[in-house]
Amino acid sequence: MNIAAWLILLLPLFSAVVIGLGAFRSRKVSAAISVGAVVGSFLLTLLLIRAGGELRTSVTWLEFEGLQIDIGLQIDTLSKLMLCVVTGIGGLIHIFSLGYMKEDMDFSRYFAFLSLFVFSMIGIVLADNFVMMFIFWELVGISSYLLIGFWFDKSSAADAAKKAFLTNRVGDFGFLIGILMVWAALGSVGFADLSNALSGETAAVTGLAGFLIFCGAMGKSAQFPLHVWLPDAMEGPTPVSALIHAATMVAAGVYMLCRVFFLIDGTWAMEAIAWIGGLTSLMAALMAVQQDDIKRILAYSTLSQLGYMVMAVGLGSPDAAMFHLSTHASFKALLFLGAGSVIVALHHEQDIWKMGGLRDRMPRTYWTFFIGTMALCGVPLFSGFFSKEAIIDVALQSNLLLFLVAVFVALLTTFYMTRLFIVAFMGEPRSAQAKRAKESPALMTVPLLVLAVPSVLAGYYNAHAPNPLVLCASLVMLVFGMLVANTVYSGAKADPLPARFVWLAKAMRGRFWFDEMYQWLIDRVQENLAKLAEAIDRRVIAGLMVRGTHGTTELAGRVLRLTQTGNLKAYAFWFAIGMAALLVFTLS
């Protein structure tokens, strides 16, 4: 089983290296290697699950006084669940990419980057210590940079990649400081050793360290205020959006919090995490209400659902967070790939107000997208219903205000997803592209059909009887949200909300101007600091210290040079004066 665990990690790396070094010339070979690697990892994951039990295997990498760093793999229930998500859904996204990217000139490069991404994510999942996790954490950042900016000839894609990379570096700085604090306080970076070393005396340290580690999750899982990169990540190919938003990168932060939950459990950091998650969930849901780009609507939906998961961790239920992560991975991947199917059929049109009438033209995409929408809205009997109810139930038991936030977010989710579904698929075509739309090929629709199955059934493996109050509140929000959205948007040719709620609609459409605020801070604060640093460099360092020291030394040299006359009598005179002064100073 040790060999199977290592192969799960190394197969995607082998794929990335082989494609990068030798298979660029053959599109078919590149695709076959990449798809085969991730499918192989998925099959080996199923083998580990069937074998049961837990497994730890490691190889010492660095060892010096006070610290040992291993490359270690940890196979347990948590990592097995996450491996299924990463390799299973990642494999379907690979297959979908065969159809979506078939006309792209850089087809092989795309699959090399995709394999590198999967390798990096599996490394995070299997890591048994902070150092290894941080290394793969940064590899995920590099991989996402390469994939988001895959079409680097587009300035918007290049800018989005840089934005994602730099925003995540802010969170990762806090993550690194938190790791160093944990090592300094507890003397280890291994998860098992840290869990055993914890005591009541270290609670204050682990609270602060836990919050700093959470900063890494704020970046990867796009929590407020580091949420701004995720919607712009839509500039990458749609399968990349599905991979980032459903199965890998954004899930990494939530998974990491669940893996190291023992560090933050019972500390003050939990309340901060819960409120940041709740605020992100509400804010992103409001933004989604007024987006017109089909991928951006789903992107803000991802932000909102990630807020749900983070809130659940902060409220003390990592199990509820992982439950929603696993169901969300299925139906959100289904929705993103369904959006990709629509985009291809409409010749890369992404504005929902230029769609419409796709129900009859794209039946398989329509029905699978319908299933994904129902799961995201939390309709009973779909997977999202069970996992969403679990989180709202936890909120009811722990924090009444966050319970109200969670219920209101459920209403907004139903509203904006019903809006998306009605405008994009129902009614009459709103553009020439929509009139000519045809169903996507089997390479793209078969993954949709496969993902539709867990989007319905994935919630049943952990289903529990819902709280009657939670169930009642959820059903009321569900019915109300669907009825209102249907009333407002059925047959509408344009969004009527901006005319009725001018400032609110403008704020939601403008994403509450966070990008503008950050740009202002960069322009004013960073630029002014740069000007101040330049002034200090020129006037203080270069002026006083460099040129001043040089000038003083030169002046002193000129003065001393005047005393060098070559006259012995003058030298004897100055020597006598010096001795007299020394005697006076000594005797006084």
Coordinates of C-alpha atoms in Angstrom, one line a residue:
M1 CA 0.0 0.0 0.0
N2 CA 3.0 2.3 0.5
I3 CA 3.8 2.0 -3.2
A4 CA 0.2 2.9 -4.1
A5 CA 0.3 6.0 -1.9
W6 CA 3.5 7.2 -3.6
L7 CA 2.2 6.4 -7.1
I8 CA -0.9 8.5 -6.4
L9 CA 1.4 11.5 -5.8
L10 CA 4.0 10.8 -8.5
L11 CA 2.0 9.8 -11.5
P12 CA 0.8 13.4 -12.2
L13 CA 4.4 14.6 -11.7
F14 CA 5.6 12.0 -14.2
S15 CA 3.0 13.2 -16.7
A16 CA 4.0 16.9 -16.3
V17 CA 7.7 16.1 -16.8
V18 CA 7.3 13.7 -19.7
I19 CA 4.9 16.1 -21.6
G20 CA 7.1 19.0 -20.9
L21 CA 10.3 17.3 -22.0
G22 CA 9.2 15.2 -24.9
A23 CA 5.6 15.0 -26.0
F24 CA 4.9 18.6 -27.0
R25 CA 4.9 17.6 -30.6
S26 CA 2.2 14.9 -30.2
R27 CA -1.1 16.3 -29.0
K28 CA -2.6 12.8 -28.7
V29 CA 0.3 11.4 -26.6
S30 CA 0.3 14.5 -24.3
A31 CA -3.4 14.1 -23.7
A32 CA -3.2 10.4 -23.2
I33 CA -0.3 10.6 -20.7
S34 CA -2.1 13.4 -18.7
V35 CA -5.5 11.7 -18.6
G36 CA -4.0 8.3 -17.9
A37 CA -2.0 9.7 -14.9
V38 CA -4.9 11.3 -13.1
V39 CA -7.2 8.3 -13.8
G40 CA -4.4 6.0 -12.5
S41 CA -4.2 8.1 -9.3
F42 CA -8.0 7.9 -9.0
L43 CA -8.0 4.1 -9.3
L44 CA -5.2 3.8 -6.8
T45 CA -7.2 6.0 -4.4
L46 CA -10.1 3.6 -4.7
L47 CA -7.7 0.7 -4.0
L48 CA -6.6 2.5 -0.8
I49 CA -10.2 3.1 0.2
R50 CA -11.1 -0.6 -0.3
A51 CA -8.0 -1.7 1.7
G52 CA -9.2 0.4 4.6
G53 CA -7.2 1.5 7.6
E54 CA -4.7 4.3 8.0
L55 CA -1.2 4.6 6.6
R56 CA 1.8 6.8 7.2
T57 CA 5.0 6.6 5.3
S58 CA 7.9 9.1 5.2
V59 CA 11.4 9.7 4.0
T60 CA 13.7 12.1 5.9
W61 CA 14.6 15.1 3.8
L62 CA 16.4 17.5 6.2
E63 CA 17.6 16.9 9.7
F64 CA 19.5 19.3 12.0
E65 CA 19.5 20.3 15.6
G66 CA 16.0 20.9 16.8
L67 CA 14.2 20.1 13.6
Q68 CA 13.5 17.1 11.3
I69 CA 11.7 17.6 8.0
D70 CA 10.2 14.6 6.2
I71 CA 8.6 14.0 2.9
G72 CA 5.7 12.1 4.5
L73 CA 2.4 10.8 3.3
Q74 CA -0.6 10.5 5.6
I75 CA -3.5 8.3 4.4
D76 CA -6.6 8.5 6.6
T77 CA -10.3 9.2 6.3
L78 CA -9.8 12.9 5.6
S79 CA -7.1 12.5 3.0
K80 CA -9.0 9.6 1.3
L81 CA -12.1 11.8 0.9
M82 CA -10.1 14.7 -0.5
L83 CA -8.1 12.4 -2.9
C84 CA -11.4 11.2 -4.3
V85 CA -12.4 14.8 -5.0
V86 CA -9.1 15.8 -6.5
T87 CA -8.4 12.8 -8.7
G88 CA -12.0 11.8 -9.5
I89 CA -13.4 15.2 -10.4
G90 CA -10.0 16.2 -11.8
G91 CA -10.0 13.2 -14.1
L92 CA -13.4 14.2 -15.5
I93 CA -12.2 17.7 -16.0
H94 CA -9.2 16.3 -17.9
I95 CA -11.6 14.3 -20.2
F96 CA -13.8 17.3 -20.7
S97 CA -10.7 19.3 -21.7
L98 CA -10.1 17.0 -24.6
G99 CA -13.1 18.4 -26.3
Y100 CA -13.0 22.0 -25.0
M101 CA -9.3 22.6 -25.9
K102 CA -9.1 20.5 -29.1
E103 CA -8.6 23.5 -31.3
D104 CA -6.0 25.2 -29.1
M105 CA -2.5 25.6 -30.5
D106 CA -1.0 25.0 -27.1
F107 CA -2.9 21.8 -26.4
S108 CA 0.1 19.9 -25.0
R109 CA 1.3 22.7 -22.8
Y110 CA -2.2 22.9 -21.3
F111 CA -2.1 19.3 -20.2
A112 CA 1.4 19.6 -18.8
F113 CA 0.2 22.5 -16.6
L114 CA -2.9 20.5 -15.7
S115 CA -0.8 17.6 -14.5
L116 CA 1.5 19.8 -12.5
F117 CA -1.6 21.4 -10.8
V118 CA -3.0 18.0 -9.8
F119 CA 0.4 16.8 -8.5
S120 CA 0.7 20.0 -6.4
M121 CA -2.8 19.5 -5.0
I122 CA -2.3 15.8 -4.2
G123 CA 0.9 16.9 -2.3
I124 CA -1.1 19.2 -0.1
V125 CA -3.7 16.4 0.6
L126 CA -1.1 13.8 1.5
A127 CA 1.3 16.0 3.5
D128 CA 1.9 14.9 7.1
N129 CA 3.8 18.1 8.2
F130 CA 3.6 21.8 7.7
V131 CA 6.8 22.2 5.7
M132 CA 5.8 19.7 3.1
M133 CA 2.3 21.2 2.9
F134 CA 3.8 24.7 2.5
I135 CA 6.0 23.5 -0.4
F136 CA 3.1 22.0 -2.3
W137 CA 1.0 25.0 -1.3
E138 CA 3.4 27.2 -3.2
L139 CA 3.5 24.8 -6.1
V140 CA -0.3 25.1 -6.4
G141 CA 0.2 28.9 -6.5
I142 CA 2.6 28.5 -9.4
S143 CA 0.4 26.1 -11.2
S144 CA -2.6 28.3 -10.9
Y145 CA -0.6 31.3 -12.2
L146 CA 0.3 29.2 -15.3
L147 CA -3.2 28.0 -15.9
I148 CA -5.1 31.3 -15.2
G149 CA -2.7 33.1 -17.5
F150 CA -2.6 30.2 -20.0
W151 CA -3.8 32.6 -22.8
F152 CA -1.1 35.0 -21.8
D153 CA -1.4 36.9 -25.1
K154 CA -4.6 38.4 -23.6
S155 CA -3.7 41.2 -21.3
S156 CA -6.7 40.4 -19.1
A157 CA -5.6 36.8 -18.6
A158 CA -2.0 37.9 -17.8
D159 CA -3.2 40.5 -15.3
A160 CA -5.6 38.0 -13.7
A161 CA -2.7 35.5 -13.2
K162 CA -0.5 38.1 -11.6
K163 CA -3.4 39.3 -9.4
A164 CA -4.1 35.7 -8.2
F165 CA -0.4 35.1 -7.5
L166 CA 0.3 38.3 -5.6
T167 CA -2.9 38.2 -3.6
N168 CA -2.1 34.7 -2.5
R169 CA 1.4 35.7 -1.5
V170 CA -0.1 38.1 1.1
G171 CA -2.0 35.3 2.8
D172 CA 1.0 32.9 2.4
F173 CA 3.2 35.3 4.3
G174 CA 0.9 35.0 7.3
F175 CA 0.8 31.2 6.8
L176 CA 4.6 31.0 6.9
I177 CA 4.8 33.1 10.1
G178 CA 2.2 30.9 11.7
I179 CA 4.2 27.8 10.9
L180 CA 7.4 29.3 12.4
M181 CA 5.4 30.2 15.6
V182 CA 4.1 26.7 15.9
W183 CA 7.6 25.3 15.5
A184 CA 9.0 27.7 18.0
A185 CA 6.3 27.0 20.6
L186 CA 5.9 23.2 20.2
G187 CA 9.2 22.1 18.7
S188 CA 7.9 20.2 15.7
V189 CA 6.2 20.7 12.3
G190 CA 4.6 17.2 12.0
F191 CA 0.9 17.1 12.5
A192 CA 0.9 14.0 14.7
D193 CA 3.7 15.4 16.9
L194 CA 2.0 18.7 17.2
S195 CA -1.3 17.2 18.2
N196 CA 0.4 15.2 21.0
A197 CA 2.4 18.2 22.2
L198 CA -0.5 20.6 22.6
S199 CA -1.4 21.6 26.2
G200 CA -3.4 24.3 27.9
E201 CA -0.3 26.4 28.3
T202 CA 0.2 26.8 24.6
A203 CA -3.4 27.9 23.9
A204 CA -2.5 31.6 23.6
V205 CA 0.3 30.8 21.1
T206 CA -1.7 28.4 19.0
G207 CA -4.6 30.9 18.9
L208 CA -2.4 33.5 17.2
A209 CA -0.5 31.0 15.2
G210 CA -3.8 29.3 14.1
F211 CA -5.1 32.7 12.9
L212 CA -1.9 33.3 10.9
I213 CA -2.1 29.9 9.4
F214 CA -5.7 30.7 8.5
C215 CA -4.3 33.7 6.5
G216 CA -3.0 31.1 4.1
A217 CA -6.6 29.7 3.7
M218 CA -7.9 33.3 3.3
G219 CA -5.7 33.5 0.2
K220 CA -6.2 30.0 -1.3
S221 CA -9.9 29.8 -0.4
A222 CA -10.5 33.5 -1.3
Q223 CA -11.9 34.7 2.0
F224 CA -12.5 38.4 2.7
P225 CA -10.4 40.6 2.3
L226 CA -8.3 38.4 0.0
H227 CA -11.3 37.4 -2.1
V228 CA -10.6 39.7 -5.1
W229 CA -8.5 37.3 -7.2
L230 CA -11.0 34.5 -7.6
P231 CA -13.6 36.1 -10.0
D232 CA -10.7 37.3 -12.3
A233 CA -9.4 33.7 -12.4
M234 CA -12.2 33.2 -14.9
E235 CA -9.9 34.5 -17.6
G236 CA -8.3 31.0 -17.8
P237 CA -9.9 28.2 -19.9
T238 CA -13.3 27.1 -18.5
P239 CA -12.0 23.6 -17.4
V240 CA -9.4 25.4 -15.4
S241 CA -12.1 27.4 -13.7
A242 CA -13.8 24.1 -12.8
L243 CA -10.6 22.7 -11.5
I244 CA -9.8 25.7 -9.4
H245 CA -13.3 26.4 -8.2
A246 CA -14.5 22.9 -7.5
A247 CA -11.8 20.2 -6.9
T248 CA -8.5 21.8 -6.1
M249 CA -7.1 25.2 -5.3
V250 CA -10.0 26.9 -3.4
A251 CA -10.7 23.7 -1.6
A252 CA -7.1 23.6 -0.3
G253 CA -7.7 26.3 2.3
V254 CA -10.7 24.5 3.8
Y255 CA -9.0 21.2 3.7
M256 CA -5.9 22.6 5.5
L257 CA -8.1 24.1 8.2
C258 CA -9.7 20.8 8.8
R259 CA -6.4 19.0 8.8
V260 CA -4.9 21.3 11.5
F261 CA -8.2 21.9 13.4
F262 CA -6.5 20.6 16.6
L263 CA -4.5 23.8 16.5
I264 CA -7.4 26.3 16.5
D265 CA -10.0 24.2 18.4
G266 CA -11.0 26.1 21.5
T267 CA -9.0 29.2 20.8
W268 CA -10.2 32.8 20.0
A269 CA -9.2 32.3 16.4
M270 CA -12.3 30.2 15.8
E271 CA -14.7 33.1 16.3
A272 CA -12.7 35.3 13.9
I273 CA -12.7 32.5 11.3
A274 CA -16.4 31.9 11.6
W275 CA -17.3 35.6 11.1
I276 CA -14.9 36.0 8.2
G277 CA -16.5 33.0 6.6
G278 CA -20.0 34.3 7.2
L279 CA -19.2 37.8 5.9
T280 CA -17.5 36.3 2.8
S281 CA -20.5 34.1 2.1
L282 CA -23.0 37.0 2.4
M283 CA -20.9 39.5 0.4
A284 CA -20.2 37.1 -2.5
A285 CA -23.9 36.1 -2.7
L286 CA -24.9 39.7 -3.0
M287 CA -22.3 40.3 -5.8
A288 CA -23.5 37.3 -7.7
V289 CA -27.1 38.7 -7.9
Q290 CA -26.0 41.4 -10.4
Q291 CA -23.3 39.6 -12.5
D292 CA -24.1 38.9 -16.2
D293 CA -21.1 36.7 -17.1
I294 CA -22.1 33.1 -16.6
K295 CA -18.7 32.1 -15.3
R296 CA -18.5 35.1 -12.9
I297 CA -21.9 34.2 -11.4
L298 CA -20.6 30.7 -10.7
A299 CA -17.3 32.2 -9.4
Y300 CA -19.1 34.4 -6.8
S301 CA -21.3 31.4 -6.0
T302 CA -18.0 29.5 -5.2
L303 CA -16.9 32.3 -3.0
S304 CA -20.2 32.2 -1.1
Q305 CA -20.1 28.4 -0.6
L306 CA -16.5 28.6 0.6
G307 CA -17.6 31.1 3.1
Y308 CA -20.1 28.5 4.3
M309 CA -17.4 25.9 4.7
V310 CA -15.0 28.3 6.5
M311 CA -17.8 29.4 8.8
A312 CA -18.5 25.8 9.7
V313 CA -14.9 25.3 10.7
G314 CA -15.0 28.4 12.8
L315 CA -18.1 27.1 14.5
G316 CA -16.4 23.9 15.5
S317 CA -17.6 21.5 12.8
P318 CA -14.8 20.5 10.4
D319 CA -16.9 17.5 9.5
A320 CA -19.8 19.7 8.2
A321 CA -17.2 21.8 6.2
M322 CA -15.7 18.7 4.6
F323 CA -19.1 17.3 3.9
H324 CA -20.1 20.4 2.0
L325 CA -16.7 20.6 0.3
S326 CA -17.2 17.1 -1.2
T327 CA -20.8 17.6 -2.4
H328 CA -20.0 21.1 -3.7
A329 CA -17.0 19.8 -5.7
S330 CA -19.4 17.6 -7.6
F331 CA -22.2 20.0 -8.5
K332 CA -19.9 23.0 -8.9
A333 CA -17.7 21.1 -11.3
L334 CA -20.9 20.1 -13.1
L335 CA -22.0 23.7 -13.3
F336 CA -18.7 25.1 -14.6
L337 CA -18.3 22.3 -17.2
G338 CA -22.0 22.9 -18.2
A339 CA -21.1 26.6 -18.6
G340 CA -18.1 25.6 -20.7
S341 CA -20.4 23.5 -22.9
V342 CA -22.7 26.6 -23.4
I343 CA -19.7 28.9 -24.1
V344 CA -18.4 26.5 -26.8
A345 CA -21.8 26.2 -28.4
L346 CA -22.2 30.0 -28.5
H347 CA -18.7 30.6 -29.9
H348 CA -17.3 31.8 -26.6
E349 CA -20.1 34.1 -25.7
Q350 CA -20.4 34.4 -21.9
D351 CA -23.1 37.1 -21.3
I352 CA -26.3 35.3 -20.1
W353 CA -28.4 38.1 -21.7
K354 CA -27.1 36.9 -25.1
M355 CA -28.2 33.3 -24.5
G356 CA -31.7 32.0 -24.0
G357 CA -33.6 29.2 -25.7
L358 CA -30.9 26.6 -25.0
R359 CA -33.3 24.1 -23.5
D360 CA -34.3 22.5 -26.8
R361 CA -31.0 23.1 -28.5
M362 CA -28.7 21.6 -25.8
P363 CA -30.9 19.0 -23.9
R364 CA -28.0 17.1 -22.2
T365 CA -26.3 20.3 -21.1
Y366 CA -29.7 21.7 -20.0
W367 CA -30.7 18.7 -17.8
T368 CA -27.3 18.3 -16.2
F369 CA -27.1 22.1 -15.5
F370 CA -30.6 21.8 -14.0
I371 CA -29.3 19.1 -11.6
G372 CA -26.3 21.2 -10.7
T373 CA -28.5 24.2 -10.0
M374 CA -30.9 22.2 -7.9
A375 CA -28.0 20.8 -5.8
L376 CA -26.5 24.3 -5.3
C377 CA -29.8 25.8 -4.3
G378 CA -30.3 23.0 -1.7
V379 CA -33.4 21.4 -3.1
P380 CA -34.4 18.4 -1.0
L381 CA -33.1 15.0 -2.3
F382 CA -30.1 16.6 -4.1
S383 CA -26.6 16.4 -2.5
G384 CA -26.3 20.1 -1.7
F385 CA -29.5 19.9 0.5
F386 CA -27.9 17.6 3.0
S387 CA -24.5 19.3 3.3
K388 CA -26.0 22.8 3.4
E389 CA -28.5 21.8 6.1
A390 CA -25.6 20.4 8.2
I391 CA -23.9 23.8 8.2
I392 CA -27.0 25.8 8.9
D393 CA -27.8 23.4 11.7
V394 CA -24.3 24.0 13.2
A395 CA -24.9 27.8 12.9
L396 CA -28.2 27.5 14.7
Q397 CA -26.6 25.7 17.6
S398 CA -23.6 28.0 17.9
N399 CA -24.4 31.5 16.8
L400 CA -27.8 33.0 16.1
L401 CA -26.6 35.9 14.0
L402 CA -24.5 33.6 11.8
F403 CA -27.6 31.3 11.5
L404 CA -29.6 34.3 10.1
V405 CA -26.7 35.1 7.7
A406 CA -26.6 31.5 6.5
V407 CA -30.4 31.4 5.9
F408 CA -30.3 34.7 4.0
V409 CA -27.4 33.5 1.9
A410 CA -29.5 30.4 1.0
L411 CA -32.2 32.8 -0.2
L412 CA -29.8 34.8 -2.3
T413 CA -28.3 31.6 -3.7
T414 CA -31.6 30.3 -4.9
F415 CA -32.5 33.7 -6.4
Y416 CA -29.3 34.2 -8.5
M417 CA -29.1 30.6 -9.6
T418 CA -32.8 30.7 -10.7
R419 CA -32.0 33.9 -12.5
L420 CA -29.1 32.4 -14.3
F421 CA -31.0 29.3 -15.3
I422 CA -34.1 31.1 -16.6
V423 CA -32.1 33.7 -18.6
A424 CA -29.6 31.3 -20.1
F425 CA -31.8 28.3 -20.9
M426 CA -35.4 29.3 -21.0
G427 CA -37.5 31.6 -23.3
E428 CA -36.4 32.6 -26.7
P429 CA -32.8 33.0 -28.1
R430 CA -31.5 36.5 -27.5
S431 CA -28.7 36.4 -30.1
A432 CA -27.7 34.9 -33.4
Q433 CA -25.2 32.6 -31.6
A434 CA -28.0 31.3 -29.3
K435 CA -30.2 30.5 -32.4
R436 CA -27.4 28.5 -34.0
A437 CA -26.4 26.7 -30.8
K438 CA -26.0 22.9 -30.9
E439 CA -25.3 20.3 -28.3
S440 CA -21.6 19.7 -27.4
P441 CA -19.8 16.5 -28.5
A442 CA -19.8 13.4 -26.3
L443 CA -16.3 14.2 -24.9
M444 CA -17.8 17.2 -23.2
T445 CA -21.3 15.9 -22.3
V446 CA -20.3 12.4 -20.9
P447 CA -18.4 14.1 -18.0
L448 CA -21.5 16.2 -17.3
L449 CA -23.7 13.0 -17.1
V450 CA -21.1 11.4 -14.8
L451 CA -20.9 14.4 -12.5
A452 CA -24.7 14.6 -12.4
V453 CA -24.8 11.3 -10.4
P454 CA -22.8 12.5 -7.3
S455 CA -24.6 15.8 -7.6
V456 CA -27.7 13.9 -6.7
L457 CA -26.4 11.1 -4.5
A458 CA -23.2 12.4 -2.8
G459 CA -25.2 13.8 0.1
Y460 CA -26.6 10.4 1.2
Y461 CA -23.4 8.9 2.5
N462 CA -23.4 11.3 5.5
A463 CA -27.1 12.3 5.6
H464 CA -28.7 12.9 8.9
A465 CA -32.2 14.0 10.0
P466 CA -32.4 17.8 9.6
N467 CA -33.4 20.1 12.4
P468 CA -37.1 20.9 11.9
L469 CA -36.5 24.7 12.3
V470 CA -33.6 24.6 9.9
L471 CA -35.6 22.5 7.4
C472 CA -38.5 24.9 7.6
A473 CA -36.3 28.0 7.2
S474 CA -34.5 26.5 4.2
L475 CA -37.7 25.4 2.4
V476 CA -39.2 28.9 2.9
M477 CA -36.1 30.6 1.5
L478 CA -36.0 28.1 -1.4
V479 CA -39.6 28.5 -2.5
F480 CA -39.5 32.3 -2.0
G481 CA -36.3 32.7 -3.9
M482 CA -37.4 30.7 -6.8
L483 CA -40.8 32.4 -7.0
V484 CA -39.3 35.9 -6.9
A485 CA -36.6 35.1 -9.5
N486 CA -39.2 33.5 -11.8
T487 CA -41.5 36.5 -11.5
V488 CA -38.7 39.0 -12.2
Y489 CA -36.9 37.3 -15.0
S490 CA -39.3 35.1 -16.8
G491 CA -39.6 36.6 -20.3
A492 CA -37.4 39.6 -19.4
K493 CA -35.1 41.0 -22.1
A494 CA -32.9 42.9 -19.7
D495 CA -32.3 42.9 -15.9
P496 CA -35.0 45.1 -14.3
L497 CA -33.2 45.4 -10.9
P498 CA -30.8 48.2 -11.8
A499 CA -33.7 50.5 -12.6
R500 CA -35.5 49.7 -9.3
F501 CA -32.6 49.5 -6.9
V502 CA -30.1 51.9 -8.6
W503 CA -27.4 52.3 -5.9
L504 CA -27.7 48.7 -4.5
A505 CA -27.6 47.2 -8.0
K506 CA -24.6 49.4 -8.9
A507 CA -22.7 48.4 -5.8
M508 CA -23.4 44.7 -6.3
R509 CA -22.5 44.9 -10.0
G510 CA -19.3 46.9 -9.1
R511 CA -18.4 44.2 -6.5
F512 CA -18.6 46.8 -3.8
W513 CA -15.6 48.5 -5.3
F514 CA -13.0 46.4 -3.5
D515 CA -10.7 46.5 -6.5
E516 CA -11.0 50.2 -6.7
M517 CA -10.2 50.6 -3.0
Y518 CA -7.2 48.4 -3.3
Q519 CA -6.0 50.3 -6.4
W520 CA -6.4 53.6 -4.4
L521 CA -4.3 52.2 -1.6
I522 CA -1.6 51.1 -4.0
D523 CA -1.7 54.5 -5.8
R524 CA -1.7 56.6 -2.7
V525 CA -0.1 54.6 0.1
Q526 CA 2.4 52.5 -1.9
E527 CA 3.4 55.3 -4.3
N528 CA 3.8 57.8 -1.4
L529 CA 5.9 55.3 0.6
A530 CA 8.0 54.8 -2.6
K531 CA 8.5 58.6 -2.9
L532 CA 9.4 58.8 0.8
A533 CA 11.9 56.0 0.4
E534 CA 13.4 57.7 -2.6
A535 CA 13.7 61.0 -0.7
I536 CA 15.4 59.2 2.2
D537 CA 17.7 57.4 -0.2
R538 CA 18.8 60.6 -2.1
R539 CA 18.9 63.1 0.7
V540 CA 19.8 61.1 3.8
I541 CA 21.6 58.0 2.6
A542 CA 23.2 59.3 -0.5
G543 CA 23.3 63.0 0.5
L544 CA 24.3 63.1 4.2
M545 CA 25.8 59.6 4.7
V546 CA 27.6 59.0 1.4
R547 CA 28.3 62.4 -0.1
G548 CA 28.5 64.0 3.4
T549 CA 31.0 61.5 4.7
H550 CA 33.0 61.9 1.5
G551 CA 32.9 65.7 1.7
T552 CA 33.9 65.8 5.4
T553 CA 36.8 63.4 4.8
E554 CA 38.0 65.5 1.8
L555 CA 37.8 68.8 3.8
A556 CA 39.7 67.3 6.8
G557 CA 42.3 66.1 4.4
R558 CA 42.7 69.5 2.9
V559 CA 43.1 71.1 6.4
L560 CA 45.7 68.5 7.5
R561 CA 47.5 69.0 4.2
L562 CA 48.1 72.7 5.2
T563 CA 50.2 71.5 8.2
Q564 CA 52.5 69.4 6.0
T565 CA 55.0 72.2 5.3
G566 CA 58.3 70.1 5.5
N567 CA 59.7 72.6 8.1
L568 CA 61.3 70.8 11.1
K569 CA 60.9 73.9 13.3
A570 CA 57.2 74.0 12.6
Y571 CA 56.9 70.3 13.4
A572 CA 58.8 70.7 16.7
F573 CA 56.5 73.7 17.6
W574 CA 53.3 71.7 17.0
F575 CA 54.7 68.7 18.9
A576 CA 55.5 71.0 21.9
I577 CA 51.9 72.4 21.9
G578 CA 50.5 68.8 21.7
M579 CA 52.6 67.7 24.7
A580 CA 51.6 70.7 26.7
A581 CA 47.9 70.1 26.0
L582 CA 48.3 66.4 27.0
L583 CA 50.0 67.4 30.3
V584 CA 47.3 69.9 31.1
F585 CA 44.5 67.3 30.3
T586 CA 46.3 64.6 32.4
L587 CA 47.0 66.7 35.5
S588 CA 43.6 68.5 35.6

